[in-house]
Short mmCIF file of C-alpha atoms in Angstrom, two decimals:
data_model
loop_
_atom_site.label_atom_id
_atom_site.label_comp_id
_atom_site.label_asym_id
_atom_site.label_seq_id
_atom_site.Cartn_x
_atom_site.Cartn_y
_atom_site.Cartn_z
CA MET J 1 -149.50 -124.84 172.86
CA LYS J 2 -147.44 -123.68 175.82
CA ALA J 3 -148.31 -124.47 179.45
CA SER J 4 -146.64 -124.14 182.85
CA CYS J 5 -147.26 -125.53 186.32
CA ARG J 6 -148.59 -123.29 189.08
CA LYS J 7 -146.23 -123.00 192.01
CA ASN J 8 -146.61 -125.73 194.69
CA THR J 9 -149.67 -127.22 192.92
CA ASP J 10 -150.55 -129.87 190.38
CA VAL J 11 -152.44 -127.38 188.24
CA PHE J 12 -151.15 -126.37 184.80
CA LYS J 13 -152.00 -123.06 183.17
CA VAL J 14 -152.19 -122.80 179.38
CA ARG J 15 -150.43 -119.58 178.45
CA TYR J 16 -150.48 -119.86 174.64
CA PHE J 17 -152.54 -121.94 172.20
CA ASN J 18 -152.70 -121.76 168.40
CA SER J 19 -155.32 -124.02 166.83
CA GLU J 20 -154.45 -123.20 163.22
CA HIS J 21 -151.64 -125.23 161.56
CA THR J 22 -150.09 -124.09 158.31
CA CYS J 23 -147.74 -127.12 157.73
CA PRO J 24 -148.21 -130.92 157.96
CA VAL J 25 -147.43 -132.65 161.23
CA ARG J 26 -145.08 -135.02 159.34
CA ASP J 27 -142.70 -132.19 158.44
CA LYS J 28 -142.60 -130.92 162.03
CA ILE J 29 -141.86 -134.28 163.66
CA LEU J 30 -139.84 -136.48 161.28
CA THR J 31 -137.38 -133.77 160.23
CA LYS J 32 -136.29 -133.34 163.86
CA VAL J 33 -135.58 -137.03 164.55
CA GLN J 34 -131.96 -137.66 165.59
CA ALA J 35 -129.96 -140.85 166.23
CA THR J 36 -127.44 -140.56 169.05
CA VAL J 37 -124.03 -142.21 168.94
CA GLY J 38 -125.06 -144.50 171.80
CA PHE J 39 -128.11 -145.74 169.89
CA VAL J 40 -126.19 -146.32 166.66
CA SER J 41 -123.39 -148.15 168.48
CA GLY J 42 -125.91 -150.49 170.11
CA VAL J 43 -127.38 -151.32 166.70
CA THR J 44 -123.91 -151.86 165.21
CA VAL J 45 -122.48 -154.19 167.89
CA PRO J 46 -123.93 -157.48 166.49
CA LYS J 47 -122.38 -156.79 163.10
CA LEU J 48 -118.88 -156.37 164.53
CA VAL J 49 -118.69 -159.57 166.57
CA ASN J 50 -116.84 -161.33 163.75
CA HIS J 51 -113.58 -159.44 163.27
CA LYS J 52 -113.27 -160.78 159.70
CA ARG J 53 -116.44 -159.01 158.61
CA ILE J 54 -115.86 -155.61 156.99
CA HIS J 55 -118.44 -153.10 158.22
CA THR J 56 -117.44 -149.53 157.41
CA PRO J 57 -118.99 -146.24 158.61
CA LYS J 58 -120.59 -145.96 155.17
CA ASP J 59 -122.36 -149.28 155.79
CA ILE J 60 -123.57 -147.99 159.18
CA ILE J 61 -125.01 -144.85 157.53
CA ASP J 62 -126.87 -147.01 155.00
CA ASP J 63 -128.24 -149.33 157.71
CA ILE J 64 -129.58 -146.50 159.86
CA ARG J 65 -131.20 -144.81 156.88
CA GLU J 66 -132.73 -148.07 155.61
CA PHE J 67 -134.15 -149.40 158.88
CA TYR J 68 -134.94 -146.19 160.79
CA GLY J 69 -135.24 -143.53 158.10
CA VAL J 70 -132.70 -141.29 159.86
CA GLN J 71 -129.73 -139.62 158.21
CA ILE J 72 -126.50 -139.50 160.24
CA SER J 73 -123.13 -138.00 159.39
CA TYR J 74 -119.92 -139.91 158.69
CA GLN J 75 -118.42 -138.61 161.94
CA GLN J 76 -121.35 -140.00 163.93
CA ALA J 77 -121.03 -143.38 162.20
CA TRP J 78 -117.28 -143.50 162.84
CA ARG J 79 -117.68 -142.63 166.52
CA ALA J 80 -120.47 -145.19 166.83
CA LYS J 81 -118.25 -147.91 165.38
CA GLU J 82 -115.41 -147.02 167.74
CA ARG J 83 -117.77 -147.16 170.72
CA ALA J 84 -119.24 -150.47 169.54
CA LEU J 85 -115.75 -151.98 169.24
CA GLU J 86 -114.95 -150.76 172.76
CA MET J 87 -118.16 -152.35 174.04
CA LEU J 88 -117.17 -155.66 172.45
CA ARG J 89 -113.43 -155.81 173.10
CA GLY J 90 -112.69 -153.12 175.64
CA LYS J 91 -109.95 -150.54 175.29
CA PRO J 92 -106.76 -151.53 173.41
CA SER J 93 -104.72 -150.99 176.57
CA ASP J 94 -106.85 -153.57 178.44
CA GLY J 95 -105.23 -156.32 176.37
CA TYR J 96 -101.84 -155.61 177.93
CA THR J 97 -103.35 -155.39 181.43
CA LYS J 98 -104.92 -158.86 181.08
CA LEU J 99 -101.89 -160.39 179.37
CA PRO J 100 -100.40 -161.98 182.58
CA ARG J 101 -103.71 -163.79 183.23
CA TYR J 102 -103.81 -165.12 179.68
CA LEU J 103 -100.22 -166.39 179.87
CA TYR J 104 -100.93 -168.02 183.23
CA MET J 105 -103.89 -169.89 181.74
CA LEU J 106 -101.80 -170.97 178.74
CA ASN J 107 -99.28 -172.52 181.12
CA ASN J 108 -102.07 -174.36 182.91
CA VAL J 109 -103.76 -175.64 179.75
CA TYR J 110 -100.46 -176.57 178.03
CA PRO J 111 -98.05 -177.69 180.79
CA ASN J 112 -94.31 -177.57 180.14
CA SER J 113 -94.70 -174.87 177.49
CA TYR J 114 -92.01 -172.24 177.04
CA ILE J 115 -93.62 -168.81 177.50
CA ARG J 116 -91.58 -165.70 178.21
CA MET J 117 -92.42 -161.99 178.40
CA HIS J 118 -89.97 -159.13 178.65
CA LYS J 119 -90.88 -155.69 180.05
CA SER J 120 -89.01 -152.44 180.36
CA VAL J 121 -87.96 -150.88 183.66
CA GLU J 122 -91.26 -148.95 183.72
CA ASP J 123 -93.24 -152.22 183.24
CA GLU J 124 -93.98 -151.39 179.62
CA PHE J 125 -94.48 -154.31 177.26
CA MET J 126 -91.55 -155.08 174.95
CA TYR J 127 -91.32 -158.73 173.83
CA LEU J 128 -93.40 -161.90 174.09
CA PHE J 129 -92.44 -165.45 173.05
CA LEU J 130 -94.77 -168.46 173.04
CA ALA J 131 -93.83 -172.07 172.28
CA LEU J 132 -96.72 -174.31 173.30
CA ARG J 133 -95.88 -177.86 174.36
CA PRO J 134 -97.78 -179.66 171.54
CA LEU J 135 -95.91 -177.57 168.97
CA MET J 136 -92.55 -177.99 170.69
CA ARG J 137 -92.85 -181.76 170.66
CA GLU J 138 -93.63 -181.86 166.95
CA PHE J 139 -90.29 -180.35 165.98
CA ASP J 140 -88.46 -183.55 167.00
CA TYR J 141 -90.15 -185.45 164.15
CA CYS J 142 -89.59 -182.91 161.36
CA ARG J 143 -86.63 -181.86 159.26
CA PRO J 144 -84.73 -179.12 161.18
CA VAL J 145 -85.45 -176.34 158.67
CA VAL J 146 -86.88 -173.27 160.43
CA VAL J 147 -88.61 -170.52 158.45
CA VAL J 148 -88.95 -167.17 160.25
CA ASP J 149 -90.72 -163.98 159.26
CA GLY J 150 -92.42 -160.92 160.74
CA ALA J 151 -95.65 -159.04 160.01
CA HIS J 152 -96.62 -155.59 161.24
CA LEU J 153 -99.76 -155.32 163.38
CA GLY J 154 -102.35 -152.62 162.78
CA GLY J 155 -103.85 -152.11 166.25
CA ALA J 156 -103.73 -148.99 168.36
CA TYR J 157 -100.20 -149.77 169.65
CA LYS J 158 -98.84 -151.36 166.45
CA GLY J 159 -96.08 -153.92 167.07
CA THR J 160 -94.76 -156.83 164.99
CA PHE J 161 -95.82 -160.46 164.93
CA LEU J 162 -92.89 -162.91 164.66
CA SER J 163 -93.25 -166.58 163.81
CA ALA J 164 -91.11 -169.69 163.29
CA SER J 165 -92.45 -172.67 161.36
CA THR J 166 -91.48 -175.72 159.32
CA LEU J 167 -93.07 -178.55 157.26
CA ASP J 168 -94.18 -181.90 158.63
CA GLY J 169 -93.70 -185.29 156.99
CA ALA J 170 -96.79 -184.77 154.84
CA GLY J 171 -95.71 -181.37 153.51
CA CYS J 172 -98.16 -179.40 155.70
CA ILE J 173 -97.34 -176.21 157.57
CA LEU J 174 -96.24 -176.84 161.15
CA PRO J 175 -96.00 -173.73 163.39
CA LEU J 176 -93.31 -173.98 166.04
CA ALA J 177 -93.26 -170.71 167.96
CA TYR J 178 -94.64 -167.19 167.72
CA GLY J 179 -94.55 -163.91 169.55
CA VAL J 180 -95.12 -160.17 169.48
CA VAL J 181 -92.50 -157.42 169.81
CA ASP J 182 -92.96 -153.68 170.07
CA THR J 183 -90.56 -152.95 167.18
CA GLU J 184 -88.81 -155.15 164.65
CA ASN J 185 -85.08 -154.46 165.03
CA ASP J 186 -81.80 -156.17 165.90
CA CYS J 187 -82.58 -156.39 169.63
CA SER J 188 -86.04 -157.90 169.20
CA TRP J 189 -84.86 -160.55 166.73
CA LYS J 190 -81.92 -161.44 168.96
CA TRP J 191 -84.27 -161.90 171.92
CA PHE J 192 -86.63 -164.03 169.80
CA PHE J 193 -83.82 -166.32 168.57
CA GLU J 194 -82.43 -166.66 172.11
CA GLN J 195 -85.81 -167.82 173.38
CA PHE J 196 -86.17 -170.18 170.44
CA LYS J 197 -82.78 -171.69 171.22
CA ASN J 198 -83.72 -172.13 174.90
CA ALA J 199 -87.01 -173.80 173.94
CA PHE J 200 -85.92 -176.05 171.06
CA GLY J 201 -82.16 -176.25 171.39
CA GLU J 202 -79.84 -176.56 168.38
CA ARG J 203 -80.30 -179.67 166.29
CA GLU J 204 -77.76 -181.25 163.96
CA LYS J 205 -77.96 -180.08 160.32
CA MET J 206 -80.34 -177.30 161.29
CA CYS J 207 -80.80 -174.20 159.09
CA VAL J 208 -82.84 -170.98 159.09
CA VAL J 209 -84.70 -169.69 156.00
CA SER J 210 -86.06 -166.15 155.69
CA ASP J 211 -86.10 -163.11 153.45
CA ARG J 212 -82.93 -161.03 153.27
CA ASN J 213 -83.72 -158.99 156.37
CA GLU J 214 -80.48 -157.58 157.77
CA SER J 215 -81.59 -157.99 161.40
CA ILE J 216 -82.42 -161.67 160.89
CA MET J 217 -79.16 -162.47 159.13
CA LYS J 218 -77.01 -160.71 161.74
CA ARG J 219 -78.79 -162.21 164.75
CA VAL J 220 -78.76 -165.75 163.37
CA ARG J 221 -74.97 -165.50 163.10
CA ILE J 222 -74.77 -164.36 166.73
CA VAL J 223 -77.28 -166.67 168.43
CA PHE J 224 -76.70 -169.70 166.14
CA PRO J 225 -73.06 -169.37 165.00
CA THR J 226 -72.96 -172.91 163.54
CA VAL J 227 -76.41 -172.79 161.90
CA PRO J 228 -76.43 -171.55 158.27
CA HIS J 229 -78.92 -168.93 157.12
CA TYR J 230 -80.49 -169.39 153.69
CA ALA J 231 -82.35 -166.82 151.63
CA CYS J 232 -85.82 -167.12 150.16
CA ILE J 233 -85.27 -167.39 146.39
CA TRP J 234 -88.41 -165.34 145.66
CA HIS J 235 -87.19 -162.34 147.67
CA LEU J 236 -83.73 -162.68 146.15
CA TRP J 237 -85.21 -162.70 142.65
CA LYS J 238 -87.20 -159.53 143.41
CA ASN J 239 -83.91 -157.87 144.35
CA VAL J 240 -82.47 -158.94 141.01
CA CYS J 241 -85.54 -157.55 139.21
CA GLY J 242 -85.13 -154.22 140.99
CA ASN J 243 -81.45 -153.89 140.14
CA PHE J 244 -81.43 -155.31 136.59
CA LYS J 245 -84.79 -154.56 135.03
CA ARG J 246 -83.83 -155.13 131.41
CA SER J 247 -82.65 -158.69 131.97
CA ARG J 248 -85.37 -159.95 134.30
CA ASN J 249 -87.65 -161.48 131.66
CA THR J 250 -84.84 -163.40 130.00
CA ILE J 251 -83.18 -164.65 133.18
CA SER J 252 -86.27 -165.48 135.26
CA ASP J 253 -86.56 -169.14 134.24
CA LEU J 254 -82.79 -169.57 134.36
CA PHE J 255 -82.60 -168.28 137.94
CA TYR J 256 -85.30 -170.57 139.33
CA SER J 257 -83.81 -173.53 137.48
CA MET J 258 -80.40 -172.76 138.97
CA ALA J 259 -81.84 -172.45 142.49
CA LYS J 260 -83.64 -175.80 142.29
CA THR J 261 -81.19 -177.87 140.27
CA TYR J 262 -79.71 -181.02 141.84
CA ARG J 263 -76.37 -181.19 139.96
CA LYS J 264 -73.48 -178.75 140.00
CA GLU J 265 -72.83 -179.43 136.32
CA ASP J 266 -76.34 -178.26 135.45
CA PHE J 267 -75.88 -175.24 137.73
CA ASP J 268 -72.67 -174.21 135.96
CA THR J 269 -74.32 -174.61 132.54
CA LEU J 270 -77.24 -172.38 133.53
CA MET J 271 -74.94 -169.81 135.14
CA ALA J 272 -72.94 -169.60 131.90
CA LYS J 273 -76.15 -168.72 130.06
CA VAL J 274 -76.90 -166.01 132.63
CA ASP J 275 -73.40 -164.63 132.16
CA LYS J 276 -73.99 -164.32 128.42
CA VAL J 277 -77.26 -162.43 128.95
CA ASP J 278 -76.01 -160.06 131.65
CA HIS J 279 -72.72 -160.58 133.50
CA ARG J 280 -73.83 -158.12 136.21
CA VAL J 281 -76.52 -160.57 137.36
CA LYS J 282 -73.92 -163.32 137.66
CA ASP J 283 -71.71 -161.07 139.79
CA TYR J 284 -74.67 -160.08 141.97
CA LEU J 285 -75.71 -163.69 142.62
CA GLU J 286 -72.10 -164.66 143.29
CA ASP J 287 -71.73 -161.86 145.84
CA ALA J 288 -74.96 -163.01 147.53
CA GLY J 289 -73.34 -166.44 147.96
CA TYR J 290 -74.33 -169.52 145.99
CA GLU J 291 -74.78 -171.50 149.20
CA LYS J 292 -77.43 -169.02 150.38
CA TRP J 293 -79.93 -169.70 147.62
CA SER J 294 -78.82 -172.70 145.54
CA ARG J 295 -79.98 -176.15 146.60
CA VAL J 296 -76.95 -177.97 145.24
CA HIS J 297 -74.47 -175.62 147.01
CA SER J 298 -76.20 -175.72 150.43
CA THR J 299 -73.96 -176.89 153.24
CA VAL J 300 -76.89 -178.75 154.85
CA ASN J 301 -79.92 -180.34 153.24
CA ARG J 302 -82.73 -177.77 153.25
CA GLY J 303 -85.07 -180.24 151.55
CA ARG J 304 -87.72 -178.63 149.37
CA MET J 305 -87.82 -175.45 151.49
CA MET J 306 -86.58 -172.95 148.91
CA THR J 307 -88.86 -170.04 149.88
CA SER J 308 -90.40 -168.53 153.01
CA ASN J 309 -93.92 -169.12 151.67
CA ILE J 310 -95.11 -171.02 154.74
CA ALA J 311 -94.41 -168.00 156.97
CA GLU J 312 -96.13 -165.73 154.45
CA CYS J 313 -99.11 -168.10 154.51
CA ILE J 314 -99.39 -167.76 158.30
CA ASN J 315 -99.28 -163.97 157.99
CA GLY J 316 -101.90 -164.07 155.24
CA CYS J 317 -104.32 -166.10 157.37
CA LEU J 318 -104.03 -163.53 160.18
CA VAL J 319 -104.44 -160.34 158.13
CA GLU J 320 -107.90 -159.52 159.54
CA ALA J 321 -106.73 -160.26 163.10
CA HIS J 322 -103.92 -157.67 162.90
CA GLN J 323 -106.42 -154.95 163.92
CA LEU J 324 -107.36 -156.67 167.20
CA SER J 325 -105.93 -155.97 170.62
CA ILE J 326 -102.88 -158.01 171.58
CA LEU J 327 -104.88 -160.42 173.77
CA GLU J 328 -107.49 -161.17 171.12
CA PHE J 329 -104.81 -161.42 168.43
CA LEU J 330 -102.85 -164.02 170.41
CA GLU J 331 -106.01 -166.02 170.94
CA GLU J 332 -106.79 -165.92 167.21
CA VAL J 333 -103.28 -167.22 166.50
CA ARG J 334 -103.76 -170.06 168.99
CA ILE J 335 -107.14 -170.96 167.47
CA LEU J 336 -105.67 -170.97 163.94
CA PHE J 337 -102.74 -173.19 164.92
CA GLY J 338 -105.09 -175.46 166.89
CA SER J 339 -107.36 -175.94 163.87
CA TRP J 340 -104.36 -176.80 161.67
CA HIS J 341 -103.07 -179.19 164.31
CA CYS J 342 -106.45 -180.96 164.54
CA LYS J 343 -106.79 -181.26 160.76
CA ASN J 344 -103.25 -182.59 160.29
CA ARG J 345 -103.72 -184.99 163.21
CA GLU J 346 -106.84 -186.38 161.54
CA ILE J 347 -105.00 -186.82 158.23
CA ALA J 348 -102.11 -188.56 160.03
CA SER J 349 -104.54 -191.02 161.63
CA TYR J 350 -105.69 -192.10 158.15
CA THR J 351 -102.11 -192.69 156.97
CA LYS J 352 -101.25 -196.29 157.82
CA ASP J 353 -99.47 -197.85 154.83
CA THR J 354 -98.52 -194.83 152.70
CA LEU J 355 -96.26 -191.82 153.05
CA GLY J 356 -97.51 -188.34 153.70
CA ARG J 357 -99.82 -186.94 151.05
CA LYS J 358 -97.27 -184.75 149.25
CA PHE J 359 -94.49 -187.32 149.08
CA GLU J 360 -96.79 -190.16 148.09
CA GLU J 361 -97.84 -188.05 145.11
CA ILE J 362 -94.17 -187.52 144.24
CA LEU J 363 -93.57 -191.28 144.25
CA ILE J 364 -96.54 -191.82 141.94
CA LEU J 365 -95.24 -189.13 139.57
CA TYR J 366 -91.75 -190.64 139.47
CA ALA J 367 -93.16 -194.12 138.95
CA SER J 368 -94.99 -192.93 135.83
CA LYS J 369 -91.69 -191.75 134.29
CA CYS J 370 -89.62 -194.92 134.72
CA SER J 371 -91.42 -197.18 132.24
CA LYS J 372 -89.16 -196.17 129.32
CA MET J 373 -85.87 -196.56 131.21
CA LYS J 374 -83.38 -199.36 130.70
CA VAL J 375 -81.77 -200.91 133.79
CA VAL J 376 -78.33 -202.59 133.64
CA PRO J 377 -77.00 -204.09 136.90
CA SER J 378 -73.33 -203.69 137.79
CA SER J 379 -73.35 -205.27 141.26
CA LYS J 380 -75.80 -206.14 143.99
CA PHE J 381 -76.48 -202.50 144.84
CA ILE J 382 -75.14 -200.47 141.89
CA PHE J 383 -77.10 -200.12 138.65
CA SER J 384 -76.86 -198.12 135.42
CA ILE J 385 -80.04 -196.54 134.09
CA TYR J 386 -80.32 -195.28 130.52
CA GLU J 387 -82.85 -192.53 129.79
CA ALA J 388 -83.07 -190.48 126.58
CA GLY J 389 -79.45 -191.21 125.67
CA ARG J 390 -78.06 -190.39 129.13
CA ARG J 391 -76.71 -192.77 131.76
CA TYR J 392 -77.42 -192.43 135.48
CA ILE J 393 -75.87 -194.53 138.22
CA VAL J 394 -77.95 -195.58 141.25
CA CYS J 395 -76.55 -197.02 144.48
CA LEU J 396 -79.33 -198.50 146.63
CA GLU J 397 -77.03 -199.13 149.59
CA ARG J 398 -76.06 -195.44 149.92
CA LYS J 399 -79.42 -194.21 148.57
CA GLN J 400 -77.72 -192.10 145.91
CA CYS J 401 -78.24 -191.30 142.24
CA THR J 402 -76.11 -189.20 139.92
CA CYS J 403 -79.20 -187.10 139.11
CA GLY J 404 -78.99 -185.79 142.72
CA ARG J 405 -82.67 -186.16 143.63
CA PHE J 406 -82.37 -189.44 145.56
CA GLN J 407 -79.93 -188.08 148.17
CA LEU J 408 -81.24 -184.51 148.42
CA ASP J 409 -84.98 -185.19 148.53
CA GLU J 410 -84.38 -188.41 150.51
CA ILE J 411 -87.01 -190.17 148.44
CA PRO J 412 -86.43 -192.58 145.49
CA CYS J 413 -86.10 -190.73 142.22
CA ALA J 414 -87.44 -192.07 138.92
CA HIS J 415 -84.17 -193.91 138.24
CA ALA J 416 -84.18 -195.57 141.67
CA ILE J 417 -87.81 -196.60 141.21
CA ALA J 418 -86.88 -198.15 137.87
CA VAL J 419 -84.23 -200.24 139.64
CA LEU J 420 -86.63 -201.28 142.41
CA LYS J 421 -89.28 -202.30 139.89
CA ASP J 422 -86.65 -204.31 137.95
CA LYS J 423 -85.89 -206.14 141.24
CA ASN J 424 -89.63 -206.67 141.86
CA VAL J 425 -89.51 -204.54 145.01
CA THR J 426 -92.97 -203.13 145.76
CA ASP J 427 -92.32 -201.54 149.15
CA MET J 428 -90.27 -198.37 148.55
CA HIS J 429 -90.72 -196.92 152.04
CA PRO J 430 -87.39 -198.29 153.42
CA TYR J 431 -85.60 -196.10 150.86
CA CYS J 432 -87.43 -192.93 152.00
CA SER J 433 -86.49 -190.60 154.81
CA ASP J 434 -87.88 -191.41 158.25
CA TYR J 435 -89.50 -187.96 158.32
CA TYR J 436 -91.99 -189.06 155.62
CA LYS J 437 -93.06 -192.39 157.14
CA PRO J 438 -96.50 -193.00 158.71
CA ASP J 439 -95.16 -193.80 162.19
CA THR J 440 -93.25 -190.52 162.34
CA LEU J 441 -96.26 -188.59 161.10
CA ALA J 442 -98.47 -190.17 163.77
CA LYS J 443 -95.99 -189.29 166.52
CA THR J 444 -95.81 -185.71 165.27
CA TYR J 445 -99.43 -185.03 166.23
CA GLU J 446 -99.64 -187.43 169.16
CA VAL J 447 -100.29 -184.65 171.71
CA PRO J 448 -103.56 -182.77 170.97
CA MET J 449 -104.06 -179.04 171.35
CA VAL J 450 -106.95 -178.74 173.80
CA PRO J 451 -109.11 -175.57 173.75
CA MET J 452 -108.81 -172.72 176.22
CA PRO J 453 -111.59 -172.18 178.81
CA ASP J 454 -113.85 -169.14 178.55
CA LYS J 455 -112.61 -165.91 180.14
CA GLU J 456 -115.38 -166.09 182.74
CA ASP J 457 -114.02 -169.46 183.93
CA TRP J 458 -110.41 -168.37 184.40
CA SER J 459 -109.05 -169.03 187.90
CA VAL J 460 -105.99 -166.85 188.40
CA PRO J 461 -104.08 -166.22 191.66
CA SER J 462 -103.93 -162.71 193.07
CA ASN J 463 -100.20 -162.25 192.41
CA VAL J 464 -100.82 -162.75 188.68
CA VAL J 465 -103.80 -160.38 188.71
CA ASP J 466 -101.72 -157.71 190.42
CA GLU J 467 -98.88 -157.91 187.89
CA THR J 468 -98.58 -154.66 185.95
CA VAL J 469 -98.06 -154.54 182.21
CA TRP J 470 -98.39 -151.19 180.45
CA PRO J 471 -98.74 -150.87 176.70
CA PRO J 472 -95.66 -149.73 174.77
CA ARG J 473 -95.23 -146.05 174.17
CA TYR J 474 -96.77 -145.02 170.92
CA LYS J 475 -97.45 -141.62 169.42
CA ARG J 476 -100.30 -141.62 166.96
CA LEU J 477 -99.43 -140.08 163.62
CA ALA J 478 -101.56 -137.40 162.03
CA GLY J 479 -104.08 -138.34 159.36
CA ARG J 480 -105.95 -141.50 158.54
CA PRO J 481 -104.12 -144.69 159.61
CA ARG J 482 -102.82 -146.89 156.81
CA LYS J 483 -104.76 -150.11 156.25
CA ARG J 484 -102.42 -151.64 153.70
CA ARG J 485 -98.81 -152.40 154.40
CA LYS J 486 -96.25 -150.42 152.47
CA LYS J 487 -94.31 -153.00 150.48
CA ASN J 488 -90.56 -153.01 150.20
CA ALA J 489 -88.89 -152.53 146.86
CA ASP J 490 -88.04 -156.23 146.62
CA GLU J 491 -91.70 -157.23 147.07
CA LYS J 492 -93.21 -155.15 144.32
CA ILE J 493 -93.96 -156.89 141.07
CA ILE J 494 -94.09 -154.28 138.34
CA VAL J 495 -94.40 -155.64 134.84
CA LYS J 496 -95.24 -152.94 132.33
CA ILE J 497 -94.44 -153.96 128.78
CA ASN J 498 -95.65 -152.13 125.71
CA CYS J 499 -97.44 -154.34 123.19
CA CYS J 500 -98.34 -153.84 119.56
CA GLY J 501 -101.86 -152.54 118.98
CA ARG J 502 -102.34 -154.71 115.87
CA CYS J 503 -100.91 -158.13 116.66
CA GLY J 504 -100.57 -157.88 120.46
CA GLN J 505 -96.95 -159.06 120.52
CA GLU J 506 -94.15 -157.45 122.54
CA GLY J 507 -91.05 -155.69 121.30
CA HIS J 508 -92.58 -153.33 118.73
CA ASN J 509 -95.49 -150.96 118.23
CA LYS J 510 -98.30 -150.57 115.71
CA ARG J 511 -96.27 -148.36 113.37
CA THR J 512 -93.37 -150.83 113.02
CA CYS J 513 -95.48 -154.00 113.05
CA THR J 514 -94.56 -156.49 110.29
CA PHE J 515 -96.95 -159.28 111.29
CA PHE J 516 -99.73 -158.07 108.99
CA PRO J 517 -98.99 -156.92 105.44
CA LYS J 518 -99.27 -153.19 104.98
CA GLU J 519 -102.23 -151.93 103.03
CA LYS J 520 -101.31 -150.30 99.70
#
């Protein structure tokens, strides 16, 4: 039926009417139903509130078809998801615009924090450094070993997340400072280390641990000329695997034993074995510098920090947040560090008479090994301990043992515990480092990390609101953006070994297998 309204009246005139229908009404109506991008985005918003939840355009297509019986294209679903994300979080550039307000509120919530932002001449964002007061105070009660690393962000304007962390007296991860830079290069790392030095100063026997990034190594030498830089043994070993593939399986255990050994004599013995297997590996490790990766050759005590795993752990916990805008990403980092701080503070409150969890377990392990040792006193403080045909000398006054563990780990080794038990000493805490003691652990988390107020409750002066921060210049590349980071050659673990099809052992194939007798 077709009808039209008569001019200047409320009367309609039917001009065409067909009372005979040759197809069902269902086919005429339901096949023409469409779902607009605005409608689909409104339905999708609740499922994107949690940034850790993976909800792809394919999932959106399935939801609309299941609940509404409407088929939409992939392009519609993708546009709907982008619009839903904009409804939830705003445009990516809004994060940079609101950054001064966020930093102002951080200064109010955490007084005496060290927060710095660097912009270009055109007010474009370049670098950001944040050292919150509760985290700054904790560094005074921990061993001065700083682990640094960077992770690339995946938002609209990319960037790199930089972090510095250490371990507390219980062996838990303790973040110190973090920040975001537009590009990871020599200038950005130099600026980050300069701000770290201004915030934390330079402590005695301090060292920096990281992967073998050229920018980090060069800038540590410039900003901290007296602070040694040590390499992560895992990254160094991946370099060895890439350069000497044939020898990697044979030398793997030898390398890690050399890196963690406590005696130079044991180090030399292991290095001689490496030289017999492949002298090129020995030359490579020697060129890298023994003091860079070997515990026994370190110029300062790096404790048990032989890798940069704690920095990699921080990056791993923030993988899903890398896609957020800079403002939301920084808030996720603060929430993560606050949750760790609260948990470690609660654990420290339970620790009254024992060491931190990790080091108390080490003492228990060492105590179980000393029952078969023979103790022979030589003086009031010096003792000889015999174990499996070998003699070790322990000096309680200097807190030293010829095995090397007592002085490097700063905790009684099995030989020292044997001496203390022979003297009927039950309290071993005076012979442990002050970093591991309950009082130090309690002081570490004495200042709590209070939560931030809601955005609606922020009270910011007009001069902060008027401050201009533009996002860094970024040209989007053609094609689909990469979701997974492209790993460096030293990070790839490729182990492809041919095995026998009959016995499953390595080194031969089915044709040359001698494990099973050949059938006659």
